[in-house]
N, CA, C and O atoms as a GROMACS GRO file, in nm:
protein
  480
    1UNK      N    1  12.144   7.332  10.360
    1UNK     CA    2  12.095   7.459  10.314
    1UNK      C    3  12.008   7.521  10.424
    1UNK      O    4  11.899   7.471  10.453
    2UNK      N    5  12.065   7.649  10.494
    2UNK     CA    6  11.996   7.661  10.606
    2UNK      C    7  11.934   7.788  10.601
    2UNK      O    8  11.872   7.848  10.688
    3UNK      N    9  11.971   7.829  10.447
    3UNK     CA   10  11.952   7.973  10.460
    3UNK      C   11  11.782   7.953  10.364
    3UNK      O   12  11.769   7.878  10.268
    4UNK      N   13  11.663   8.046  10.424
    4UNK     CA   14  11.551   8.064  10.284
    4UNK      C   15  11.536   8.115  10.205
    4UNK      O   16  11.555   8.236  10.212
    5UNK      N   17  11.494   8.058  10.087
    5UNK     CA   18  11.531   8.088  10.011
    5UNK      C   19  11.371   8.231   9.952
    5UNK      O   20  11.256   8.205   9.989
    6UNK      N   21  11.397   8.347   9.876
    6UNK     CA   22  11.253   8.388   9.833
    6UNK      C   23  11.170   8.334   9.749
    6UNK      O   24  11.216   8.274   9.652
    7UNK      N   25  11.006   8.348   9.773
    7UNK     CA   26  10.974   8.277   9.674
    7UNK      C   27  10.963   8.342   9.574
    7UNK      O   28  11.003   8.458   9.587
    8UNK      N   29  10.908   8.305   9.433
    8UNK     CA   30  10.970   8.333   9.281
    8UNK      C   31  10.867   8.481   9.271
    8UNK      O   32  10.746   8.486   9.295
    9UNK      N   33  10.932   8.562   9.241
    9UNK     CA   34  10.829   8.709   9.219
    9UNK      C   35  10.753   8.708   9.106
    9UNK      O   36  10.713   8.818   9.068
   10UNK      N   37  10.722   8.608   9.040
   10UNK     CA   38  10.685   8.614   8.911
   10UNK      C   39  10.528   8.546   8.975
   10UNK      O   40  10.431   8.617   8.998
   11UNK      N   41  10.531   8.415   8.993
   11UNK     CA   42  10.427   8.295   9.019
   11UNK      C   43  10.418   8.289   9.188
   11UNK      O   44  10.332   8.206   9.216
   12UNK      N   45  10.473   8.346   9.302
   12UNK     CA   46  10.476   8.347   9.429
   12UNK      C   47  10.513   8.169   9.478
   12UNK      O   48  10.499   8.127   9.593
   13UNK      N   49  10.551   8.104   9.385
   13UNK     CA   50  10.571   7.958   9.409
   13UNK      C   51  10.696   7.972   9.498
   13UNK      O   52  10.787   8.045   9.460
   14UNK      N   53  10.707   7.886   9.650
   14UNK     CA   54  10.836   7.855   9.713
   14UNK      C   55  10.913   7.751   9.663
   14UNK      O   56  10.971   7.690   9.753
   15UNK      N   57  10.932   7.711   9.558
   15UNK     CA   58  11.033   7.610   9.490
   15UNK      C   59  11.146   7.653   9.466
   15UNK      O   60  11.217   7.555   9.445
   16UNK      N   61  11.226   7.785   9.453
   16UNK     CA   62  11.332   7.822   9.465
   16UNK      C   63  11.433   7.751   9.475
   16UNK      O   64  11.446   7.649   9.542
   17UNK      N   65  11.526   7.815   9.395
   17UNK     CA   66  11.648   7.728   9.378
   17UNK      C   67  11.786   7.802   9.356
   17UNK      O   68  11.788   7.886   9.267
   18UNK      N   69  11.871   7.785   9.408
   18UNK     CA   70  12.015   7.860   9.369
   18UNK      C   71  12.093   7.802   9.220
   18UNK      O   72  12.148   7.693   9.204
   19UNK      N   73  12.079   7.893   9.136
   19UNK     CA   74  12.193   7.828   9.044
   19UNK      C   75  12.308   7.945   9.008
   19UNK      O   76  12.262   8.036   8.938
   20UNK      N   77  12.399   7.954   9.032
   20UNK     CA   78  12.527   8.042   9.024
   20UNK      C   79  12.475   8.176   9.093
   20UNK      O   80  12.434   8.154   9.207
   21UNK      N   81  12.471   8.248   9.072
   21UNK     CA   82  12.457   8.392   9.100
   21UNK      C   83  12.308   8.433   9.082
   21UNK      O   84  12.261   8.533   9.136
   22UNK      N   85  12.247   8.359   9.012
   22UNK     CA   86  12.038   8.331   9.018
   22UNK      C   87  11.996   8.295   9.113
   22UNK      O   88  12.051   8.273   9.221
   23UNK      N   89  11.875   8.284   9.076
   23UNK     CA   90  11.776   8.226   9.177
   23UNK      C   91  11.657   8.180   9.068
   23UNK      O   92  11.592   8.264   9.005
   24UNK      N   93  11.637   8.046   9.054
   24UNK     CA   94  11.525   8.028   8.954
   24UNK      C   95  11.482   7.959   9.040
   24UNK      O   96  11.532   7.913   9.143
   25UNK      N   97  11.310   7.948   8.959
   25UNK     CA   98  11.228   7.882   8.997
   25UNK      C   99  11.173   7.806   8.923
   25UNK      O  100  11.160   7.862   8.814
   26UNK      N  101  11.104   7.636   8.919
   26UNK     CA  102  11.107   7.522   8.854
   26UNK      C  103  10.999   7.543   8.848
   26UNK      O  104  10.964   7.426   8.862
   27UNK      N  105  10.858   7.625   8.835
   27UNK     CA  106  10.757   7.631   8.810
   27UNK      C  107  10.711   7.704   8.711
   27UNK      O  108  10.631   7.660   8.628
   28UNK      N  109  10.754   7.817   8.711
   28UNK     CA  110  10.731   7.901   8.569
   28UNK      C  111  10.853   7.925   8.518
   28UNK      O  112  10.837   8.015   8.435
   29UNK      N  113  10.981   7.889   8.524
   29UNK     CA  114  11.100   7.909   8.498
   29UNK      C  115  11.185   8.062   8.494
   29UNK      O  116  11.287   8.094   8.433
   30UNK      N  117  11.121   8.119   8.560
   30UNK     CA  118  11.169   8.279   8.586
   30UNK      C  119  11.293   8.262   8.630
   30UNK      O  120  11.320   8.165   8.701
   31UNK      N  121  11.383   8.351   8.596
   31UNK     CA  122  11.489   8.372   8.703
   31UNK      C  123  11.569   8.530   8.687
   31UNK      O  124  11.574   8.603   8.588
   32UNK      N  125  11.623   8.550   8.816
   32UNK     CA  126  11.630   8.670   8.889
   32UNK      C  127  11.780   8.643   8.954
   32UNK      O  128  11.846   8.539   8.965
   33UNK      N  129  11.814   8.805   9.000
   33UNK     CA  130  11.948   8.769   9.108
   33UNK      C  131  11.890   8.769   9.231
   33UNK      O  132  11.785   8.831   9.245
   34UNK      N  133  11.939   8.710   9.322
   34UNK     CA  134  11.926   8.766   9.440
   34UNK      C  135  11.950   8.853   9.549
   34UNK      O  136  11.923   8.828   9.666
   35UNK      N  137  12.023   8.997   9.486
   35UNK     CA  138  11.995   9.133   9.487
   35UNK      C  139  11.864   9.178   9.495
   35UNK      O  140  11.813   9.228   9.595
   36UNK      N  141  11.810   9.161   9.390
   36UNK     CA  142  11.701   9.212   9.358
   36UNK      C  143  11.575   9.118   9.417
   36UNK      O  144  11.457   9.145   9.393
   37UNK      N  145  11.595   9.064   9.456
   37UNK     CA  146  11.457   8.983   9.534
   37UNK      C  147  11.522   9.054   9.707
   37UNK      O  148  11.430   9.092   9.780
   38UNK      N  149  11.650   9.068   9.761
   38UNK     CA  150  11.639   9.164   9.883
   38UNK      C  151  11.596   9.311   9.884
   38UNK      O  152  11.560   9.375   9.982
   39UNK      N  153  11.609   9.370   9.710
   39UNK     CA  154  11.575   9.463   9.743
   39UNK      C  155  11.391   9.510   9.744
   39UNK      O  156  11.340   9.613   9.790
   40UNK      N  157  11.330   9.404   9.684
   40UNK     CA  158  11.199   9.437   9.654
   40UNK      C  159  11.146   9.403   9.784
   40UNK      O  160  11.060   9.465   9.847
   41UNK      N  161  11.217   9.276   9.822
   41UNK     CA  162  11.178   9.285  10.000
   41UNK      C  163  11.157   9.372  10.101
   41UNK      O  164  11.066   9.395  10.180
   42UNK      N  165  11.310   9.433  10.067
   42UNK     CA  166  11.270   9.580  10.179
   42UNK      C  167  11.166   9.694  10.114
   42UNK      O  168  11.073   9.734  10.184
   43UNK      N  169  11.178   9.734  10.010
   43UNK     CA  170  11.025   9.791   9.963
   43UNK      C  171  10.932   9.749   9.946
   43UNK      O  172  10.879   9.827   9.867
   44UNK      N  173  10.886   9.695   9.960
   44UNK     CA  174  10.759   9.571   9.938
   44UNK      C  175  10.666   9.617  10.088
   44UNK      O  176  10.702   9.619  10.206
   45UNK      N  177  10.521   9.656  10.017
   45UNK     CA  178  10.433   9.668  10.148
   45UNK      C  179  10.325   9.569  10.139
   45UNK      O  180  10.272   9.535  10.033
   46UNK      N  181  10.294   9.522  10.264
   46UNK     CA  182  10.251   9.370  10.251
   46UNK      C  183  10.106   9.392  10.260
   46UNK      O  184  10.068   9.437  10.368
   47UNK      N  185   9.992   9.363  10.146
   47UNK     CA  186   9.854   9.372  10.166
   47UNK      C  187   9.759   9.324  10.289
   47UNK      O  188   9.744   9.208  10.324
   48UNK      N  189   9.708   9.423  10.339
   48UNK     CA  190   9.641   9.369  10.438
   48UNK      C  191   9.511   9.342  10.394
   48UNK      O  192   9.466   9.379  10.286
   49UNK      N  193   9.448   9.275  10.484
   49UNK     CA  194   9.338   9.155  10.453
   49UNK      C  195   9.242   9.187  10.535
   49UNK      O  196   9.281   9.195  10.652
   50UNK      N  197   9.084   9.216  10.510
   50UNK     CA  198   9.003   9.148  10.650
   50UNK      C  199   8.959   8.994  10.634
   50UNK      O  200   9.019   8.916  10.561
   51UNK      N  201   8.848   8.963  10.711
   51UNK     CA  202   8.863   8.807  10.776
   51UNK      C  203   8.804   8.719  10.664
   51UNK      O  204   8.779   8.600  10.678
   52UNK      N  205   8.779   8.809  10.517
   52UNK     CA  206   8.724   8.727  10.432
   52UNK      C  207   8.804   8.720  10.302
   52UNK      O  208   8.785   8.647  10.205
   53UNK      N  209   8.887   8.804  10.322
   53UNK     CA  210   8.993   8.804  10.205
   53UNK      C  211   9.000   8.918  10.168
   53UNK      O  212   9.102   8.940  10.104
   54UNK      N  213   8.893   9.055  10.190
   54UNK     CA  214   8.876   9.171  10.079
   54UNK      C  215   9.016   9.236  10.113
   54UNK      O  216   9.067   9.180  10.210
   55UNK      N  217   9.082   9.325  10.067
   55UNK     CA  218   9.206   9.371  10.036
   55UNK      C  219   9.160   9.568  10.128
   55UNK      O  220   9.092   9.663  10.091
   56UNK      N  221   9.212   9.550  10.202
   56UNK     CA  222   9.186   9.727  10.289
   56UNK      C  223   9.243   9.820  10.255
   56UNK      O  224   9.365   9.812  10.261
   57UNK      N  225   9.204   9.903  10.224
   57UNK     CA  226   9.277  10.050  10.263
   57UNK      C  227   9.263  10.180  10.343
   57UNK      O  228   9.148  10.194  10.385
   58UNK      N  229   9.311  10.235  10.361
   58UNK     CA  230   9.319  10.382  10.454
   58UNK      C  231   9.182  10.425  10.395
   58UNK      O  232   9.139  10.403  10.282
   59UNK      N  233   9.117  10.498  10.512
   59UNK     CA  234   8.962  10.534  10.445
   59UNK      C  235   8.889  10.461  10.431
   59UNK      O  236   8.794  10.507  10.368
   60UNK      N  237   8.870  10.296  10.474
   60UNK     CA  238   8.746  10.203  10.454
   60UNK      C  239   8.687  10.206  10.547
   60UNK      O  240   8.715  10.252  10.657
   61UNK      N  241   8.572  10.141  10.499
   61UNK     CA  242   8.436  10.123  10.620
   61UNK      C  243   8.457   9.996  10.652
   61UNK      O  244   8.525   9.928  10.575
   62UNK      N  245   8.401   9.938  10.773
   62UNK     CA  246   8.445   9.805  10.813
   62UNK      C  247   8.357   9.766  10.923
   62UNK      O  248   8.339   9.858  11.003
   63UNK      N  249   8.298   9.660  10.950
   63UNK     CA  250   8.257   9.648  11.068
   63UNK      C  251   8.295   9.487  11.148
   63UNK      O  252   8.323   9.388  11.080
   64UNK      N  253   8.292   9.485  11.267
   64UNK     CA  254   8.341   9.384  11.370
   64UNK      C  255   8.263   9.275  11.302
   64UNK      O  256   8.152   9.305  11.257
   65UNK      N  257   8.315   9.138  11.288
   65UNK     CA  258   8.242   8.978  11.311
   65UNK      C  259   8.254   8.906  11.362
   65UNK      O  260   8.217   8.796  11.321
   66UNK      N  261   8.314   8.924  11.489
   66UNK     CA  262   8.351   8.885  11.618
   66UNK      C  263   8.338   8.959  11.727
   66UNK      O  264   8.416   9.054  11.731
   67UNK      N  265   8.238   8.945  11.853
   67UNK     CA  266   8.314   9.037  11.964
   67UNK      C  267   8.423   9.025  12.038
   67UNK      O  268   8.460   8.920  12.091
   68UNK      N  269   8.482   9.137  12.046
   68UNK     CA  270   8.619   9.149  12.098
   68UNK      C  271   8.590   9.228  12.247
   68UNK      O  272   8.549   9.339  12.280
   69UNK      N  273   8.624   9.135  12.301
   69UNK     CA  274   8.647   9.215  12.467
   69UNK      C  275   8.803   9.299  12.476
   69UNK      O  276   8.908   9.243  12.445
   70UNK      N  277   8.797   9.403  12.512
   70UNK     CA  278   8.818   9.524  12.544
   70UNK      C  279   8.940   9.524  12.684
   70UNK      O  280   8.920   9.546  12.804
   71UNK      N  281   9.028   9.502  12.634
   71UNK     CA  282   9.142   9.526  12.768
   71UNK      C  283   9.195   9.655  12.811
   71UNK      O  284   9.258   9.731  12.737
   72UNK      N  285   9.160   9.683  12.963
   72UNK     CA  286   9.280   9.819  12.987
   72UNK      C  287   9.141   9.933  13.018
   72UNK      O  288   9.020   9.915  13.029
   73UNK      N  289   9.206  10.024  13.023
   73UNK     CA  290   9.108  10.183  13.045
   73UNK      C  291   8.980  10.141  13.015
   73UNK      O  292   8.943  10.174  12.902
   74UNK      N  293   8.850  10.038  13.123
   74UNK     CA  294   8.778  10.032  13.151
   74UNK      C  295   8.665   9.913  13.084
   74UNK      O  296   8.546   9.891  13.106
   75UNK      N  297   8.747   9.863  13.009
   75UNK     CA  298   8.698   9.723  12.940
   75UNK      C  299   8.605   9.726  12.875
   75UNK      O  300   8.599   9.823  12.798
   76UNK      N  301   8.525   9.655  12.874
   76UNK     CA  302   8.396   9.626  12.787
   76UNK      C  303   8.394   9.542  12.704
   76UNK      O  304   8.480   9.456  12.719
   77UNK      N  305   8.290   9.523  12.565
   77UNK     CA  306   8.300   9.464  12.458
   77UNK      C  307   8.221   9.565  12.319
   77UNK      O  308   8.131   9.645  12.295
   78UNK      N  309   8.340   9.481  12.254
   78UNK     CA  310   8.272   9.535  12.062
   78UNK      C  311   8.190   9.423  12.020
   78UNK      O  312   8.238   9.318  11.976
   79UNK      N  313   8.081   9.441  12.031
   79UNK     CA  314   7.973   9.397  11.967
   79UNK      C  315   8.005   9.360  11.803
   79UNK      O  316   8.091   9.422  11.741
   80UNK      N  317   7.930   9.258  11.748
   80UNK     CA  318   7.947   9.216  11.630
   80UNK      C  319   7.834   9.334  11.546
   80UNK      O  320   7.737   9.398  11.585
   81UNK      N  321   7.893   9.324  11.436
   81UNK     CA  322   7.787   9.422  11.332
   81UNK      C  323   7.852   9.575  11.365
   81UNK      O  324   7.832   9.654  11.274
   82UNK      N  325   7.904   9.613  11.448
   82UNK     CA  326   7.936   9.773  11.503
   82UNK      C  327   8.050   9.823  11.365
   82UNK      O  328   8.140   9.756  11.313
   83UNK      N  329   8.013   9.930  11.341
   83UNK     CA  330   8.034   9.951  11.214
   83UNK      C  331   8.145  10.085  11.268
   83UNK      O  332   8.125  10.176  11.348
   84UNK      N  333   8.279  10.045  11.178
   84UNK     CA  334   8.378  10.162  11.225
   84UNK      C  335   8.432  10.238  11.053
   84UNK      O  336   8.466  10.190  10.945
   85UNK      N  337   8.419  10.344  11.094
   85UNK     CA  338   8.421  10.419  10.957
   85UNK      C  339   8.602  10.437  10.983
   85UNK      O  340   8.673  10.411  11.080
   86UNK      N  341   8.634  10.496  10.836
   86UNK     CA  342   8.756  10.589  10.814
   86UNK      C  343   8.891  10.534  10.891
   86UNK      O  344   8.981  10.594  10.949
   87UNK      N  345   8.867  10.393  10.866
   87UNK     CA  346   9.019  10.310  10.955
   87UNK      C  347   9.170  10.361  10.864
   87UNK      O  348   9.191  10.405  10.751
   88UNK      N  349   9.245  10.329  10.971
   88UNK     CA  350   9.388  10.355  10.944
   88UNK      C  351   9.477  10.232  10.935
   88UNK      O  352   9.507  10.179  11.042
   89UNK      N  353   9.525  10.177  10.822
   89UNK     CA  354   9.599  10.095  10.855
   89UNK      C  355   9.753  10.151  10.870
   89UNK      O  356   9.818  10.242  10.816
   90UNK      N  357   9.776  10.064  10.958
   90UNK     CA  358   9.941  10.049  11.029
   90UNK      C  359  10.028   9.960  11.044
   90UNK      O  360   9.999   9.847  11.084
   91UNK      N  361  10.147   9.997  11.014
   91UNK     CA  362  10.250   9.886  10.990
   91UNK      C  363  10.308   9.850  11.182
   91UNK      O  364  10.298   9.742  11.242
   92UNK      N  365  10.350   9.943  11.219
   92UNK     CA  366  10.388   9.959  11.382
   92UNK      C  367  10.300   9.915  11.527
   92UNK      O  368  10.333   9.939  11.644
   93UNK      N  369  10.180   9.844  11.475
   93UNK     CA  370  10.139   9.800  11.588
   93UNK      C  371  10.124   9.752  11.654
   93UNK      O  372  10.175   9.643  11.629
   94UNK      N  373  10.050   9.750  11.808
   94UNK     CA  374  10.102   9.654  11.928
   94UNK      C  375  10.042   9.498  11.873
   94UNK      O  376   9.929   9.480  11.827
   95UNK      N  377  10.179   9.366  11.896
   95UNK     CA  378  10.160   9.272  11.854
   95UNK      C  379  10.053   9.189  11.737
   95UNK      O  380  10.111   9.090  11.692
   96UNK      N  381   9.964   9.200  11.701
   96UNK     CA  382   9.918   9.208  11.563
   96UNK      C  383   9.810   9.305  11.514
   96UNK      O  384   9.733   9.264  11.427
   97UNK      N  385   9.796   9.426  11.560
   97UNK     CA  386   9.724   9.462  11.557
   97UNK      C  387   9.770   9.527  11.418
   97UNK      O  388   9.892   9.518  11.406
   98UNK      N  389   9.697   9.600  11.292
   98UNK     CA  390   9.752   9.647  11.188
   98UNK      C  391   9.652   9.723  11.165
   98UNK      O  392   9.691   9.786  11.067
   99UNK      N  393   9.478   9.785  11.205
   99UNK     CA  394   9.409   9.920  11.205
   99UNK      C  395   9.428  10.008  11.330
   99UNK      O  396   9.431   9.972  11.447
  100UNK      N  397   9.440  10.126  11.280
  100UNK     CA  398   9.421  10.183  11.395
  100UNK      C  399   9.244  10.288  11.358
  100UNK      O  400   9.215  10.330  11.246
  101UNK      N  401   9.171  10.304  11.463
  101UNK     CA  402   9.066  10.377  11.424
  101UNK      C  403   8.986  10.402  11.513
  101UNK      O  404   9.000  10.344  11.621
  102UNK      N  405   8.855  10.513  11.492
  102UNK     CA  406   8.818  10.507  11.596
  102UNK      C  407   8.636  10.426  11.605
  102UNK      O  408   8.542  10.425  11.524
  103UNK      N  409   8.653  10.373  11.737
  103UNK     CA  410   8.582  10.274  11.732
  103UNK      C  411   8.425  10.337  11.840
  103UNK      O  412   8.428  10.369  11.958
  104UNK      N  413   8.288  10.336  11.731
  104UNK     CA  414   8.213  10.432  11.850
  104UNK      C  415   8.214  10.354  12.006
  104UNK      O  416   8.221  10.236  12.037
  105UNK      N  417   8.206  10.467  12.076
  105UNK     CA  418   8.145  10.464  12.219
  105UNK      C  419   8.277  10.377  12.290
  105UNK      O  420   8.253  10.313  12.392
  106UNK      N  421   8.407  10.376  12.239
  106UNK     CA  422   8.485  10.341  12.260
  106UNK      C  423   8.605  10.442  12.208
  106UNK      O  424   8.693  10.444  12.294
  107UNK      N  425   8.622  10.487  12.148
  107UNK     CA  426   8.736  10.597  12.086
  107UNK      C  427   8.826  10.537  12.025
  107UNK      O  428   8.807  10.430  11.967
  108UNK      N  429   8.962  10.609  12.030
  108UNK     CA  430   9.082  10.554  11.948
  108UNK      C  431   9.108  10.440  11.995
  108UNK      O  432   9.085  10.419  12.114
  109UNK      N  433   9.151  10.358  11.928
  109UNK     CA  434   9.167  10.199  11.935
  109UNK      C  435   9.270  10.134  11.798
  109UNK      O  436   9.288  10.188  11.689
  110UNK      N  437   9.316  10.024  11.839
  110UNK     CA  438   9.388   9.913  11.709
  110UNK      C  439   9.286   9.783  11.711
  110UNK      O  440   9.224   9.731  11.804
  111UNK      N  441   9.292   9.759  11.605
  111UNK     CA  442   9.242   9.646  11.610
  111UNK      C  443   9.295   9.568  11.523
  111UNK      O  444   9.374   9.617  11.442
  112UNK      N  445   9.263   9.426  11.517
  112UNK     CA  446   9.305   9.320  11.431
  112UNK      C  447   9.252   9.315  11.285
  112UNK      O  448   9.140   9.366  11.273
  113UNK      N  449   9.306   9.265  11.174
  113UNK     CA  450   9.237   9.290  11.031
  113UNK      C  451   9.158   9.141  11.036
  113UNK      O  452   9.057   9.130  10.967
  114UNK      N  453   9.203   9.031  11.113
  114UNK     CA  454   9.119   8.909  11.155
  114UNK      C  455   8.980   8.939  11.191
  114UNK      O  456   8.886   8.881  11.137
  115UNK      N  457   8.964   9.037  11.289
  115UNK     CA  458   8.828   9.053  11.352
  115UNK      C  459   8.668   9.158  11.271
  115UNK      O  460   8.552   9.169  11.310
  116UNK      N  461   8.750   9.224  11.133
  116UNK     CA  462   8.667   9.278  11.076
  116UNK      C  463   8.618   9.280  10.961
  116UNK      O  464   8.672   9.178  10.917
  117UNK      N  465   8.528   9.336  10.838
  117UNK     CA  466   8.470   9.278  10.716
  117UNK      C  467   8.460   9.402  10.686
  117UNK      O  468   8.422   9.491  10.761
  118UNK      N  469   8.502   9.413  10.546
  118UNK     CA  470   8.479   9.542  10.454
  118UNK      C  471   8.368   9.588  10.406
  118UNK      O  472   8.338   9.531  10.301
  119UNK      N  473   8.297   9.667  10.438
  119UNK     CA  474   8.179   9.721  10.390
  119UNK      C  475   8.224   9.748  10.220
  119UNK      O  476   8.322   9.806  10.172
  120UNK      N  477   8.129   9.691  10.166
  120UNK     CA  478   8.156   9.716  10.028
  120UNK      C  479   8.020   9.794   9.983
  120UNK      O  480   8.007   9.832   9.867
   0.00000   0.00000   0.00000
C-alpha cells in the first residue's frame, strides 16, 4: 500500500482504511468516499499558527520572540518584543515564510508564523 491514505475528517485520526469504495476510520467509525476527502483537500485552508499555538488572522497584532537576522538589502536584526501591527497572512511565500507585513524601521517584509506571538 503505497498510496496515503487521508486522515478521518471527523476525529483527524490517521488510522484510515480502504473498504470498497469508503474510506473508514477505526477510531470513531466515520466513513466517507474518497471523492470527497480530495475534494475538501483542495478547498481546505490550512490554519496558521504563531509559536504558541494562538490561531492568526489578517489584521493581527503580533510581536517577534526570537531575533531574526535580516538577509539581503542591508541586513540587520529584529529584536525580540518589536511589535508588528496589521500582518498579512499568505499562502505563496518564499520557502516558509506565511506573514507578510510591515515590520518598523525595517519595511515590507515575510516572516515566519514560528518566530512570532499574538498580541491578545
Amino acid at each position: 500500500m503505497s498510496e496515503q491514505l487521508p486522515p478521518c475528517p471527523e476525529c483527524a485520526q490517521e488510522f484510515t482504511y480502504p473498504q470498497g469504495a469508503l474510506l473508514v476510520c477505526p477510531m470513531c467509525g466515520h466513513e466517507w468516499s474518497a471523492d470527497e476527502s480530495s475534494e475538501a483537500d483542495a478547498g481546505a485552508v490550512t490554519e496558521i499558527k504563531d509559536s504558541v499555538g494562538n490561531a492568526l488572522a489578517d489584521g493581527d497584532t503580533v510581536t517577534i520572540v526570537k531575533t531574526v537576522k535580516v538577509k539581503g538589502g542591508g541586513g540587520g536584526v529584529i529584536k525580540i518584543g518589536t511589535k508588528v501591527r496589521n500582518i498579512r497572512l499568505i499562502s505563496d511565500g518564499v520557502g516558509d515564510h506565511d506573514i507578510d507585513a510591515k515590520v518598523p524601521d525595517f519595511g515590507q517584509m515575510q516572516l515566519k508564523s514560528s518566530v512570532v506571538k499574538k498580541v491578545l
